[in-house]
Amino acid sequence: MPFASTLNGDFGKTEPQLFSYNAVICSTNIRHTMTDLITRPRRLRKSPALRAMFEETTLSKNDLVLPIFVEEELDDYKAIEAMPGVMRIPEKYLAREIERIAKAGIRSVMTFGISHHTDDTGSDTWREDGLVARMSRICKETVPEMIVMSDTCFCEYTSHGHCGVLCDHGVDNDATLINLGKQAVVAAAAGADFIAPSAAMDGQVQAIRQALDAAGFTDTAIMSYSTKFASSFYGPFREAAGTALKGDRKTYQMNPMNRREAIRESLIDQAEGADCLMVKPAGAYLDILRDIRERTELPLGAYQVSGEYAMIKFAALAGAIDEDKVVLESLGAIKRAGADLIFSYFALDLAERGIL
């Protein structure tokens, strides 16, 4: 006791008595003192076979979608310096690349076009012979079983680089909806399996669903970029896609600090008829991915964006990390958080080298 009574009734402090263990310490003593441990999680980790047996999250090629960049009027492959290992594919070589992707076992691609025919509305996107239509057509004619997702936006097709029709107060939401519907119908007619609206316009899923159904494409699905943040992780994509953007997209893409709004955006798209939802970016938003996973029964995708890819690549090139291990850990984390599909620039390399 730190305080003790004296004979005269006064209270005074005494030195606390310290516990003393006088036995000789050896491994046998330690084992005897620890025999009351009932739970030992390490039992299930003691061999590679046990660790594999009890692994809760597994990755396969079927989890991955490969985003590809296709440039018209390009003579040869063009390296994207900010994304080592990623190339712009000349349109004339797209069929060859789709065969290569299919041979590696990747079942789905997301197409992004780099257009040389830009204007203030991105009208090339709804031309029947425009780049959007040609990409889907080439993919499906070359490998019919390839699942083609047509990124549905305007930023690579407008002279100003924004994702819709510009007006005095910014991007005109409702005018852009009309054009999104036209682009979606053209892509569906060319064979796209999924329309993937990424323009971040209010009501875009409903507008596209109505346009598709009216044109007879009731079986064409919508993979909505339902929760898309105005993220700084998109930096390398600007080089990859060749956008002419000046300024930012913060009036239509989401504030990265908003969690409740992020959930709401995806649930709105679900109510409008989306067949699949998506969180973009993925790695810095695993909490949002889990939140949405717990609120919807729809398939849920996550996009490991260009900045996420570049950070891993450049860190590996500097010798700071083991690229393969970090790639698998990052993809595993995205799936563990709730993703059914992961859009990743690592997909083809992982498949071709037999890592997945």
Coordinates of C-alpha atoms in Angstrom, one line a residue:
M1 CA 0.0 0.0 0.0
P2 CA 1.4 3.4 -0.9
F3 CA -0.3 5.0 2.2
A4 CA -0.2 3.4 5.7
S5 CA -1.7 4.4 9.1
T6 CA 0.8 5.3 11.9
L7 CA 0.3 4.5 15.6
N8 CA -0.7 8.1 16.4
G9 CA -3.4 8.1 13.8
D10 CA -1.4 10.2 11.3
F11 CA -1.1 9.0 7.7
G12 CA 2.2 8.9 6.1
K13 CA 3.7 7.6 2.9
T14 CA 5.5 4.3 2.7
E15 CA 7.6 3.0 -0.1
P16 CA 5.5 0.8 -2.5
Q17 CA 6.5 -2.8 -2.5
L18 CA 7.8 -4.0 -5.8
F19 CA 7.1 -7.5 -7.2
S20 CA 10.3 -9.6 -7.4
Y21 CA 10.7 -12.7 -9.5
N22 CA 13.7 -14.6 -8.1
A23 CA 13.7 -17.7 -10.2
V24 CA 16.3 -18.2 -12.9
I25 CA 14.7 -17.1 -16.2
C26 CA 15.0 -19.6 -18.9
S27 CA 12.9 -20.8 -21.9
T28 CA 11.3 -23.5 -19.8
N29 CA 10.1 -21.0 -17.2
I30 CA 8.7 -18.8 -19.9
R31 CA 6.8 -21.7 -21.5
H32 CA 5.3 -22.6 -18.1
T33 CA 4.1 -19.1 -17.4
M34 CA 2.5 -18.8 -20.9
T35 CA 0.5 -22.1 -20.9
D36 CA -2.7 -20.1 -20.1
L37 CA -2.8 -18.7 -23.7
I38 CA -5.9 -20.1 -25.3
T39 CA -5.9 -18.1 -28.5
R40 CA -2.9 -18.4 -30.8
P41 CA -3.6 -16.9 -34.2
R42 CA -0.1 -17.9 -35.4
R43 CA -1.2 -21.5 -35.5
L44 CA -2.9 -20.8 -38.8
R45 CA 0.2 -19.0 -40.3
K46 CA 2.9 -21.5 -39.7
S47 CA 3.2 -22.8 -43.2
P48 CA 2.5 -21.5 -46.8
A49 CA -0.2 -24.2 -47.2
L50 CA -2.0 -23.1 -44.1
R51 CA -1.7 -19.4 -45.0
A52 CA -3.2 -20.1 -48.4
M53 CA -6.0 -22.2 -47.0
F54 CA -7.2 -19.5 -44.7
E55 CA -6.6 -16.5 -47.0
E56 CA -9.8 -14.5 -47.0
T57 CA -9.3 -12.4 -50.1
T58 CA -7.9 -13.8 -53.4
L59 CA -7.1 -12.1 -56.7
S60 CA -7.5 -13.5 -60.2
K61 CA -7.4 -12.2 -63.7
N62 CA -11.2 -12.2 -63.7
D63 CA -11.1 -9.4 -61.2
L64 CA -9.3 -7.0 -63.5
V65 CA -10.3 -4.6 -66.3
L66 CA -7.6 -3.1 -68.5
P67 CA -7.9 0.6 -69.4
I68 CA -6.4 1.2 -72.9
F69 CA -5.6 4.5 -74.7
V70 CA -6.2 4.4 -78.4
E71 CA -5.0 7.3 -80.6
E72 CA -6.2 7.9 -84.2
E73 CA -3.8 8.9 -87.0
L74 CA -0.8 7.7 -85.0
D75 CA 1.9 5.7 -86.8
D76 CA 3.5 3.9 -83.9
Y77 CA 3.1 3.2 -80.2
K78 CA 3.8 6.2 -78.1
A79 CA 5.2 5.8 -74.6
I80 CA 3.5 7.7 -71.8
E81 CA 6.4 9.1 -69.7
A82 CA 4.4 9.7 -66.6
M83 CA 3.2 6.1 -66.7
P84 CA 6.2 3.8 -67.4
G85 CA 5.1 0.7 -69.3
V86 CA 1.9 2.2 -70.6
M87 CA 1.6 3.1 -74.3
R88 CA -0.8 5.0 -76.5
I89 CA -2.0 2.3 -79.0
P90 CA -2.2 3.4 -82.7
E91 CA -5.8 2.7 -83.9
K92 CA -4.3 0.7 -86.7
Y93 CA -2.8 -1.7 -84.2
L94 CA -5.8 -2.0 -81.9
A95 CA -7.0 -5.3 -83.3
R96 CA -3.5 -6.8 -82.6
E97 CA -3.5 -5.5 -79.1
I98 CA -7.0 -6.9 -78.3
E99 CA -5.8 -10.3 -79.5
R100 CA -2.8 -10.0 -77.2
I101 CA -4.9 -8.9 -74.3
A102 CA -7.3 -11.8 -74.8
K103 CA -4.5 -14.3 -75.2
A104 CA -3.2 -13.2 -71.8
G105 CA -6.5 -14.0 -70.2
I106 CA -7.8 -10.5 -69.6
R107 CA -11.6 -10.5 -70.3
S108 CA -12.5 -6.8 -70.4
V109 CA -11.1 -3.5 -71.5
M110 CA -12.1 0.1 -70.9
T111 CA -11.6 2.2 -74.1
F112 CA -10.2 5.8 -74.0
G113 CA -9.7 7.6 -77.3
I114 CA -7.3 10.3 -78.2
S115 CA -9.0 12.3 -80.9
H116 CA -7.6 14.5 -83.6
H117 CA -11.0 15.9 -84.3
T118 CA -11.9 18.0 -81.3
D119 CA -14.5 20.8 -81.2
D120 CA -16.4 22.7 -78.5
T121 CA -18.9 19.9 -77.9
G122 CA -17.0 16.8 -78.6
S123 CA -19.3 15.9 -81.5
D124 CA -17.0 13.2 -82.9
T125 CA -18.1 11.0 -80.0
W126 CA -21.6 10.6 -81.5
R127 CA -20.6 10.1 -85.1
E128 CA -21.2 6.6 -86.4
D129 CA -17.8 6.6 -87.9
G130 CA -16.1 8.5 -85.0
L131 CA -13.3 7.2 -82.8
V132 CA -15.7 6.0 -80.0
A133 CA -17.6 3.8 -82.4
R134 CA -14.5 2.6 -84.2
M135 CA -12.8 1.4 -81.0
S136 CA -15.8 -0.7 -79.8
R137 CA -16.3 -2.0 -83.3
I138 CA -12.7 -3.1 -83.7
C139 CA -12.6 -4.7 -80.3
K140 CA -15.8 -6.8 -80.8
E141 CA -15.0 -7.8 -84.4
T142 CA -11.5 -9.0 -83.3
V143 CA -12.4 -10.8 -80.1
P144 CA -16.2 -11.1 -79.9
E145 CA -16.1 -12.5 -76.3
M146 CA -14.0 -9.5 -75.1
I147 CA -16.2 -7.4 -72.7
V148 CA -15.9 -3.8 -74.0
M149 CA -16.6 -0.9 -71.7
S150 CA -16.8 2.4 -73.6
D151 CA -15.7 5.3 -71.4
T152 CA -18.5 7.9 -72.0
C153 CA -17.3 11.4 -71.6
F154 CA -16.0 14.3 -73.7
C155 CA -12.8 15.5 -72.2
E156 CA -10.6 13.9 -74.9
Y157 CA -12.8 15.2 -77.6
T158 CA -13.4 18.8 -76.7
S159 CA -11.2 21.7 -77.6
H160 CA -11.4 23.0 -74.0
G161 CA -10.9 19.7 -72.2
H162 CA -14.0 19.8 -70.1
C163 CA -16.4 16.9 -69.8
G164 CA -19.4 18.6 -71.4
V165 CA -20.9 21.6 -73.1
L166 CA -19.4 24.9 -71.8
C167 CA -21.6 27.9 -71.2
D168 CA -21.1 31.2 -69.3
H169 CA -21.4 29.7 -65.9
G170 CA -19.3 26.6 -66.6
V171 CA -20.4 23.1 -67.9
D172 CA -24.0 23.0 -68.8
N173 CA -25.3 19.9 -67.1
D174 CA -28.6 19.3 -69.0
A175 CA -27.1 20.1 -72.5
T176 CA -24.4 17.6 -71.7
L177 CA -27.0 14.9 -70.8
I178 CA -28.4 15.1 -74.3
N179 CA -24.9 14.6 -75.9
L180 CA -24.1 11.7 -73.4
G181 CA -27.2 9.9 -74.6
K182 CA -26.2 10.3 -78.2
Q183 CA -22.7 9.0 -77.5
A184 CA -24.0 6.1 -75.6
V185 CA -26.3 5.0 -78.5
V186 CA -23.4 5.2 -81.0
A187 CA -21.1 3.1 -78.7
A188 CA -23.9 0.5 -78.1
A189 CA -24.6 0.2 -81.8
A190 CA -20.9 -0.4 -82.4
G191 CA -20.9 -3.3 -80.0
A192 CA -20.0 -1.9 -76.6
D193 CA -21.2 -4.2 -73.8
F194 CA -21.1 -1.4 -71.2
I195 CA -21.6 2.3 -71.4
A196 CA -19.4 3.8 -68.7
P197 CA -20.3 7.5 -68.0
S198 CA -17.5 9.4 -66.4
A199 CA -18.6 13.0 -67.1
A200 CA -20.0 13.4 -63.5
M201 CA -23.1 15.1 -64.6
D202 CA -26.3 15.0 -62.5
G203 CA -28.8 12.6 -64.0
Q204 CA -26.3 11.1 -66.5
V205 CA -27.3 7.5 -65.7
Q206 CA -31.0 8.1 -66.2
A207 CA -30.4 10.1 -69.4
I208 CA -28.3 7.3 -70.9
R209 CA -30.6 4.6 -69.8
Q210 CA -33.5 6.3 -71.5
A211 CA -31.6 7.0 -74.7
L212 CA -30.4 3.4 -74.9
D213 CA -33.8 1.9 -74.3
A214 CA -35.4 4.3 -76.8
A215 CA -32.9 3.1 -79.4
G216 CA -33.6 -0.5 -78.7
F217 CA -30.4 -1.3 -76.7
T218 CA -32.2 -2.5 -73.6
D219 CA -29.5 -5.2 -73.0
T220 CA -26.6 -2.7 -73.0
A221 CA -25.4 -2.3 -69.4
I222 CA -24.2 0.9 -67.6
M223 CA -21.0 0.8 -65.5
S224 CA -21.4 4.2 -63.8
Y225 CA -18.4 6.2 -62.4
S226 CA -20.9 6.8 -59.6
T227 CA -18.5 8.2 -57.0
K228 CA -15.8 10.1 -58.8
F229 CA -13.6 12.5 -56.9
A230 CA -11.9 15.6 -58.1
S231 CA -8.6 14.0 -57.3
S232 CA -5.0 15.0 -57.7
F233 CA -4.2 11.3 -58.4
Y234 CA -5.4 11.8 -62.0
G235 CA -2.2 13.8 -63.0
P236 CA -0.5 11.3 -65.3
F237 CA -3.9 10.6 -67.1
R238 CA -3.7 14.1 -68.5
E239 CA -0.6 13.2 -70.5
A240 CA -2.0 9.8 -71.4
A241 CA -5.3 11.1 -72.8
G242 CA -4.0 14.4 -74.2
T243 CA -6.6 16.6 -72.6
A244 CA -6.6 20.3 -73.3
L245 CA -8.0 21.1 -69.9
K246 CA -7.3 24.5 -68.3
G247 CA -8.5 24.8 -64.8
D248 CA -10.2 22.0 -62.9
R249 CA -13.4 20.0 -62.7
K250 CA -14.4 20.7 -59.1
T251 CA -17.9 21.9 -60.0
Y252 CA -18.9 18.5 -61.2
Q253 CA -16.5 16.0 -59.7
M254 CA -16.7 15.3 -56.0
N255 CA -14.8 17.0 -53.0
P256 CA -12.3 14.3 -51.8
M257 CA -13.2 15.3 -48.2
N258 CA -16.9 14.3 -48.4
R259 CA -17.9 10.9 -47.2
R260 CA -21.6 11.1 -46.9
E261 CA -21.9 12.8 -50.3
A262 CA -19.8 10.0 -51.8
I263 CA -22.3 7.4 -50.6
R264 CA -25.2 9.5 -51.8
E265 CA -23.8 9.9 -55.3
S266 CA -23.6 6.1 -55.8
L267 CA -27.0 5.5 -54.4
I268 CA -28.5 8.1 -56.7
D269 CA -27.0 6.3 -59.7
Q270 CA -28.3 3.0 -58.5
A271 CA -31.8 4.5 -58.3
E272 CA -31.4 5.9 -61.9
G273 CA -30.7 2.4 -63.3
A274 CA -27.0 1.8 -63.1
D275 CA -26.1 -1.9 -63.5
C276 CA -22.7 -1.5 -61.7
L277 CA -21.2 1.2 -59.6
M278 CA -17.6 2.5 -59.2
V279 CA -15.4 4.4 -56.9
K280 CA -12.5 6.4 -58.5
P281 CA -9.7 6.7 -57.3
A282 CA -9.4 3.5 -55.3
G283 CA -6.4 3.3 -53.0
A284 CA -7.0 6.5 -51.1
Y285 CA -10.7 5.9 -50.8
L286 CA -11.0 2.4 -49.4
D287 CA -13.3 3.7 -46.6
I288 CA -15.7 5.0 -49.3
L289 CA -15.5 1.7 -51.1
R290 CA -16.4 -0.2 -48.0
D291 CA -19.2 2.3 -47.1
I292 CA -20.8 1.8 -50.5
R293 CA -20.3 -2.0 -50.5
E294 CA -22.3 -2.1 -47.3
R295 CA -25.2 -0.1 -48.8
T296 CA -25.7 -1.7 -52.2
E297 CA -26.2 -5.2 -53.7
L298 CA -25.0 -4.0 -57.1
P299 CA -21.6 -5.1 -58.5
L300 CA -19.0 -2.5 -57.4
G301 CA -15.9 -1.5 -59.3
A302 CA -12.9 0.5 -58.2
Y303 CA -10.4 2.4 -60.4
Q304 CA -6.7 2.2 -59.5
V305 CA -5.9 5.5 -61.3
S306 CA -2.9 6.7 -63.2
G307 CA -1.3 8.4 -60.1
E308 CA -1.6 5.3 -58.1
Y309 CA 0.1 3.3 -60.9
A310 CA 2.8 5.9 -61.3
M311 CA 3.7 6.1 -57.6
I312 CA 4.3 2.3 -57.5
K313 CA 6.2 2.3 -60.8
F314 CA 8.6 5.2 -59.9
A315 CA 9.1 3.9 -56.4
A316 CA 10.1 0.5 -57.8
L317 CA 12.4 2.1 -60.4
A318 CA 14.1 3.9 -57.5
G319 CA 14.6 0.6 -55.8
A320 CA 12.5 1.6 -52.8
I321 CA 9.9 -1.2 -53.1
D322 CA 9.3 -4.6 -54.6
E323 CA 7.0 -3.8 -57.5
D324 CA 5.2 -7.1 -57.8
K325 CA 4.6 -7.5 -54.1
V326 CA 3.3 -3.9 -53.7
V327 CA 1.0 -4.2 -56.8
L328 CA -0.6 -7.4 -55.4
E329 CA -0.9 -5.9 -52.0
S330 CA -2.6 -2.7 -53.3
L331 CA -5.0 -4.7 -55.5
G332 CA -5.7 -7.1 -52.7
A333 CA -6.6 -4.2 -50.4
I334 CA -9.0 -2.8 -53.0
K335 CA -10.7 -6.1 -53.4
R336 CA -10.8 -6.7 -49.6
A337 CA -12.5 -3.3 -49.1
G338 CA -15.4 -4.5 -51.3
A339 CA -14.5 -4.2 -55.0
D340 CA -15.9 -6.8 -57.4
L341 CA -13.9 -5.4 -60.3
I342 CA -10.7 -3.5 -60.4
F343 CA -9.7 -1.2 -63.2
S344 CA -5.9 -1.3 -63.3
Y345 CA -3.0 -0.5 -65.7
F346 CA -1.1 -3.4 -64.1
A347 CA -3.6 -6.0 -65.4
L348 CA -1.9 -7.0 -68.7
D349 CA 1.6 -7.2 -67.2
L350 CA 0.3 -9.4 -64.3
A351 CA -1.5 -11.7 -66.7
E352 CA 1.3 -12.0 -69.2
R353 CA 3.9 -12.9 -66.6
G354 CA 1.6 -15.4 -65.0
I355 CA 1.6 -13.6 -61.6
L356 CA -2.2 -13.8 -61.7

